[in-house]
Amino acid sequence: MAQTIQKTTKSKHYGEIPAGSHVGYFKTGIAIGNNPVTYNYTYIVTPTKEYMDLAVLNYIHKCGLREIQSITQEEYESNTQI
């Protein structure tokens, strides 16, 4: 579920995100060979909503993901705090 950015935003976590961009937050799972799936949290920024599906498919293919799940910004932030 992508979130639309209303105005240009500067963030120490995400850099500068232009107004009108869409941000999607995801829980991803990867496994090499027969090893168990390990999970990671990531976000994807696209210029328009139409690009989000293509960006997600590209990310799955590029990283060789076994699982991907859309999550909320709050869940992303709570799981990526140091």
mmCIF file with all atom_site columns, C-alpha atoms in Angstrom:
data_model
loop_
_atom_site.group_PDB
_atom_site.id
_atom_site.type_symbol
_atom_site.label_atom_id
_atom_site.label_alt_id
_atom_site.label_comp_id
_atom_site.label_asym_id
_atom_site.label_entity_id
_atom_site.label_seq_id
_atom_site.pdbx_PDB_ins_code
_atom_site.Cartn_x
_atom_site.Cartn_y
_atom_site.Cartn_z
_atom_site.occupancy
_atom_site.B_iso_or_equiv
_atom_site.pdbx_formal_charge
_atom_site.auth_seq_id
_atom_site.auth_comp_id
_atom_site.auth_asym_id
_atom_site.auth_atom_id
_atom_site.pdbx_PDB_model_num
ATOM 1  C CA . MET A 1 1  ? 0.000  0.000   0.000   1.00 0.00 ? 1  MET A CA 1
ATOM 2  C CA . ALA A 1 2  ? 1.782  3.118   -1.243  1.00 0.00 ? 2  ALA A CA 1
ATOM 3  C CA . GLN A 1 3  ? 1.623  6.384   0.606   1.00 0.00 ? 3  GLN A CA 1
ATOM 4  C CA . THR A 1 4  ? 1.576  9.683   -1.350  1.00 0.00 ? 4  THR A CA 1
ATOM 5  C CA . ILE A 1 5  ? 3.995  12.397  -0.232  1.00 0.00 ? 5  ILE A CA 1
ATOM 6  C CA . GLN A 1 6  ? 2.191  15.769  -0.096  1.00 0.00 ? 6  GLN A CA 1
ATOM 7  C CA . LYS A 1 7  ? 5.242  18.064  -0.039  1.00 0.00 ? 7  LYS A CA 1
ATOM 8  C CA . THR A 1 8  ? 8.979  17.650  -0.511  1.00 0.00 ? 8  THR A CA 1
ATOM 9  C CA . THR A 1 9  ? 10.238 15.925  2.598   1.00 0.00 ? 9  THR A CA 1
ATOM 10 C CA . LYS A 1 10 ? 13.745 15.759  4.019   1.00 0.00 ? 10 LYS A CA 1
ATOM 11 C CA . SER A 1 11 ? 14.387 12.930  6.416   1.00 0.00 ? 11 SER A CA 1
ATOM 12 C CA . LYS A 1 12 ? 17.497 11.505  7.974   1.00 0.00 ? 12 LYS A CA 1
ATOM 13 C CA . HIS A 1 13 ? 16.130 8.022   7.244   1.00 0.00 ? 13 HIS A CA 1
ATOM 14 C CA . TYR A 1 14 ? 14.814 8.460   3.696   1.00 0.00 ? 14 TYR A CA 1
ATOM 15 C CA . GLY A 1 15 ? 16.751 11.409  2.221   1.00 0.00 ? 15 GLY A CA 1
ATOM 16 C CA . GLU A 1 16 ? 14.789 13.948  0.168   1.00 0.00 ? 16 GLU A CA 1
ATOM 17 C CA . ILE A 1 17 ? 11.505 12.681  -1.245  1.00 0.00 ? 17 ILE A CA 1
ATOM 18 C CA . PRO A 1 18 ? 9.837  14.982  -3.828  1.00 0.00 ? 18 PRO A CA 1
ATOM 19 C CA . ALA A 1 19 ? 6.158  15.936  -3.543  1.00 0.00 ? 19 ALA A CA 1
ATOM 20 C CA . GLY A 1 20 ? 3.823  13.571  -5.384  1.00 0.00 ? 20 GLY A CA 1
ATOM 21 C CA . SER A 1 21 ? 6.127  10.574  -4.890  1.00 0.00 ? 21 SER A CA 1
ATOM 22 C CA . HIS A 1 22 ? 4.828  7.306   -3.533  1.00 0.00 ? 22 HIS A CA 1
ATOM 23 C CA . VAL A 1 23 ? 6.500  5.311   -0.768  1.00 0.00 ? 23 VAL A CA 1
ATOM 24 C CA . GLY A 1 24 ? 5.810  1.637   -0.160  1.00 0.00 ? 24 GLY A CA 1
ATOM 25 C CA . TYR A 1 25 ? 7.043  -0.227  2.929   1.00 0.00 ? 25 TYR A CA 1
ATOM 26 C CA . PHE A 1 26 ? 7.727  -3.959  2.706   1.00 0.00 ? 26 PHE A CA 1
ATOM 27 C CA . LYS A 1 27 ? 8.822  -6.992  4.715   1.00 0.00 ? 27 LYS A CA 1
ATOM 28 C CA . THR A 1 28 ? 10.960 -9.139  2.414   1.00 0.00 ? 28 THR A CA 1
ATOM 29 C CA . GLY A 1 29 ? 12.165 -12.711 2.762   1.00 0.00 ? 29 GLY A CA 1
ATOM 30 C CA . ILE A 1 30 ? 15.205 -14.250 1.101   1.00 0.00 ? 30 ILE A CA 1
ATOM 31 C CA . ALA A 1 31 ? 16.770 -17.699 1.319   1.00 0.00 ? 31 ALA A CA 1
ATOM 32 C CA . ILE A 1 32 ? 19.819 -19.164 -0.361  1.00 0.00 ? 32 ILE A CA 1
ATOM 33 C CA . GLY A 1 33 ? 19.526 -22.799 -1.319  1.00 0.00 ? 33 GLY A CA 1
ATOM 34 C CA . ASN A 1 34 ? 17.610 -24.833 1.244   1.00 0.00 ? 34 ASN A CA 1
ATOM 35 C CA . ASN A 1 35 ? 18.374 -22.470 4.121   1.00 0.00 ? 35 ASN A CA 1
ATOM 36 C CA . PRO A 1 36 ? 15.511 -20.940 6.130   1.00 0.00 ? 36 PRO A CA 1
ATOM 37 C CA . VAL A 1 37 ? 13.990 -17.675 4.955   1.00 0.00 ? 37 VAL A CA 1
ATOM 38 C CA . THR A 1 38 ? 15.434 -14.586 6.655   1.00 0.00 ? 38 THR A CA 1
ATOM 39 C CA . TYR A 1 39 ? 13.459 -11.358 6.763   1.00 0.00 ? 39 TYR A CA 1
ATOM 40 C CA . ASN A 1 40 ? 14.416 -7.765  6.148   1.00 0.00 ? 40 ASN A CA 1
ATOM 41 C CA . TYR A 1 41 ? 12.486 -4.488  6.003   1.00 0.00 ? 41 TYR A CA 1
ATOM 42 C CA . THR A 1 42 ? 12.769 -2.095  3.098   1.00 0.00 ? 42 THR A CA 1
ATOM 43 C CA . TYR A 1 43 ? 10.989 0.774   1.395   1.00 0.00 ? 43 TYR A CA 1
ATOM 44 C CA . ILE A 1 44 ? 10.634 1.741   -2.262  1.00 0.00 ? 44 ILE A CA 1
ATOM 45 C CA . VAL A 1 45 ? 10.071 5.295   -3.547  1.00 0.00 ? 45 VAL A CA 1
ATOM 46 C CA . THR A 1 46 ? 8.517  5.831   -6.987  1.00 0.00 ? 46 THR A CA 1
ATOM 47 C CA . PRO A 1 47 ? 7.553  9.027   -8.826  1.00 0.00 ? 47 PRO A CA 1
ATOM 48 C CA . THR A 1 48 ? 3.960  7.882   -9.445  1.00 0.00 ? 48 THR A CA 1
ATOM 49 C CA . LYS A 1 49 ? 1.611  5.173   -8.185  1.00 0.00 ? 49 LYS A CA 1
ATOM 50 C CA . GLU A 1 50 ? 1.732  3.414   -11.570 1.00 0.00 ? 50 GLU A CA 1
ATOM 51 C CA . TYR A 1 51 ? 5.465  2.766   -11.180 1.00 0.00 ? 51 TYR A CA 1
ATOM 52 C CA . MET A 1 52 ? 5.098  1.063   -7.791  1.00 0.00 ? 52 MET A CA 1
ATOM 53 C CA . ASP A 1 53 ? 4.027  -2.337  -9.183  1.00 0.00 ? 53 ASP A CA 1
ATOM 54 C CA . LEU A 1 54 ? 6.885  -2.326  -11.687 1.00 0.00 ? 54 LEU A CA 1
ATOM 55 C CA . ALA A 1 55 ? 9.376  -1.258  -9.027  1.00 0.00 ? 55 ALA A CA 1
ATOM 56 C CA . VAL A 1 56 ? 8.256  -4.071  -6.707  1.00 0.00 ? 56 VAL A CA 1
ATOM 57 C CA . LEU A 1 57 ? 8.509  -6.678  -9.486  1.00 0.00 ? 57 LEU A CA 1
ATOM 58 C CA . ASN A 1 58 ? 11.958 -5.360  -10.427 1.00 0.00 ? 58 ASN A CA 1
ATOM 59 C CA . TYR A 1 59 ? 13.082 -5.510  -6.782  1.00 0.00 ? 59 TYR A CA 1
ATOM 60 C CA . ILE A 1 60 ? 11.835 -9.109  -6.436  1.00 0.00 ? 60 ILE A CA 1
ATOM 61 C CA . HIS A 1 61 ? 13.702 -10.146 -9.573  1.00 0.00 ? 61 HIS A CA 1
ATOM 62 C CA . LYS A 1 62 ? 16.888 -8.207  -8.786  1.00 0.00 ? 62 LYS A CA 1
ATOM 63 C CA . CYS A 1 63 ? 17.191 -9.493  -5.200  1.00 0.00 ? 63 CYS A CA 1
ATOM 64 C CA . GLY A 1 64 ? 15.798 -12.994 -5.751  1.00 0.00 ? 64 GLY A CA 1
ATOM 65 C CA . LEU A 1 65 ? 13.172 -12.624 -3.034  1.00 0.00 ? 65 LEU A CA 1
ATOM 66 C CA . ARG A 1 66 ? 11.105 -15.597 -1.921  1.00 0.00 ? 66 ARG A CA 1
ATOM 67 C CA . GLU A 1 67 ? 8.526  -13.521 -0.035  1.00 0.00 ? 67 GLU A CA 1
ATOM 68 C CA . ILE A 1 68 ? 7.360  -9.901  0.032   1.00 0.00 ? 68 ILE A CA 1
ATOM 69 C CA . GLN A 1 69 ? 4.600  -8.383  2.134   1.00 0.00 ? 69 GLN A CA 1
ATOM 70 C CA . SER A 1 70 ? 3.298  -4.810  2.170   1.00 0.00 ? 70 SER A CA 1
ATOM 71 C CA . ILE A 1 71 ? 3.389  -3.258  5.665   1.00 0.00 ? 71 ILE A CA 1
ATOM 72 C CA . THR A 1 72 ? 2.526  0.094   7.255   1.00 0.00 ? 72 THR A CA 1
ATOM 73 C CA . GLN A 1 73 ? 5.021  2.884   7.844   1.00 0.00 ? 73 GLN A CA 1
ATOM 74 C CA . GLU A 1 74 ? 4.586  2.429   11.607  1.00 0.00 ? 74 GLU A CA 1
ATOM 75 C CA . GLU A 1 75 ? 5.440  -1.276  11.398  1.00 0.00 ? 75 GLU A CA 1
ATOM 76 C CA . TYR A 1 76 ? 8.476  -0.473  9.226   1.00 0.00 ? 76 TYR A CA 1
ATOM 77 C CA . GLU A 1 77 ? 9.742  2.164   11.660  1.00 0.00 ? 77 GLU A CA 1
ATOM 78 C CA . SER A 1 78 ? 9.166  -0.001  14.733  1.00 0.00 ? 78 SER A CA 1
ATOM 79 C CA . ASN A 1 79 ? 11.166 -2.880  13.210  1.00 0.00 ? 79 ASN A CA 1
ATOM 80 C CA . THR A 1 80 ? 14.054 -0.773  11.881  1.00 0.00 ? 80 THR A CA 1
ATOM 81 C CA . GLN A 1 81 ? 14.859 1.301   14.966  1.00 0.00 ? 81 GLN A CA 1
ATOM 82 C CA . ILE A 1 82 ? 18.381 0.916   16.284  1.00 0.00 ? 82 ILE A CA 1
#
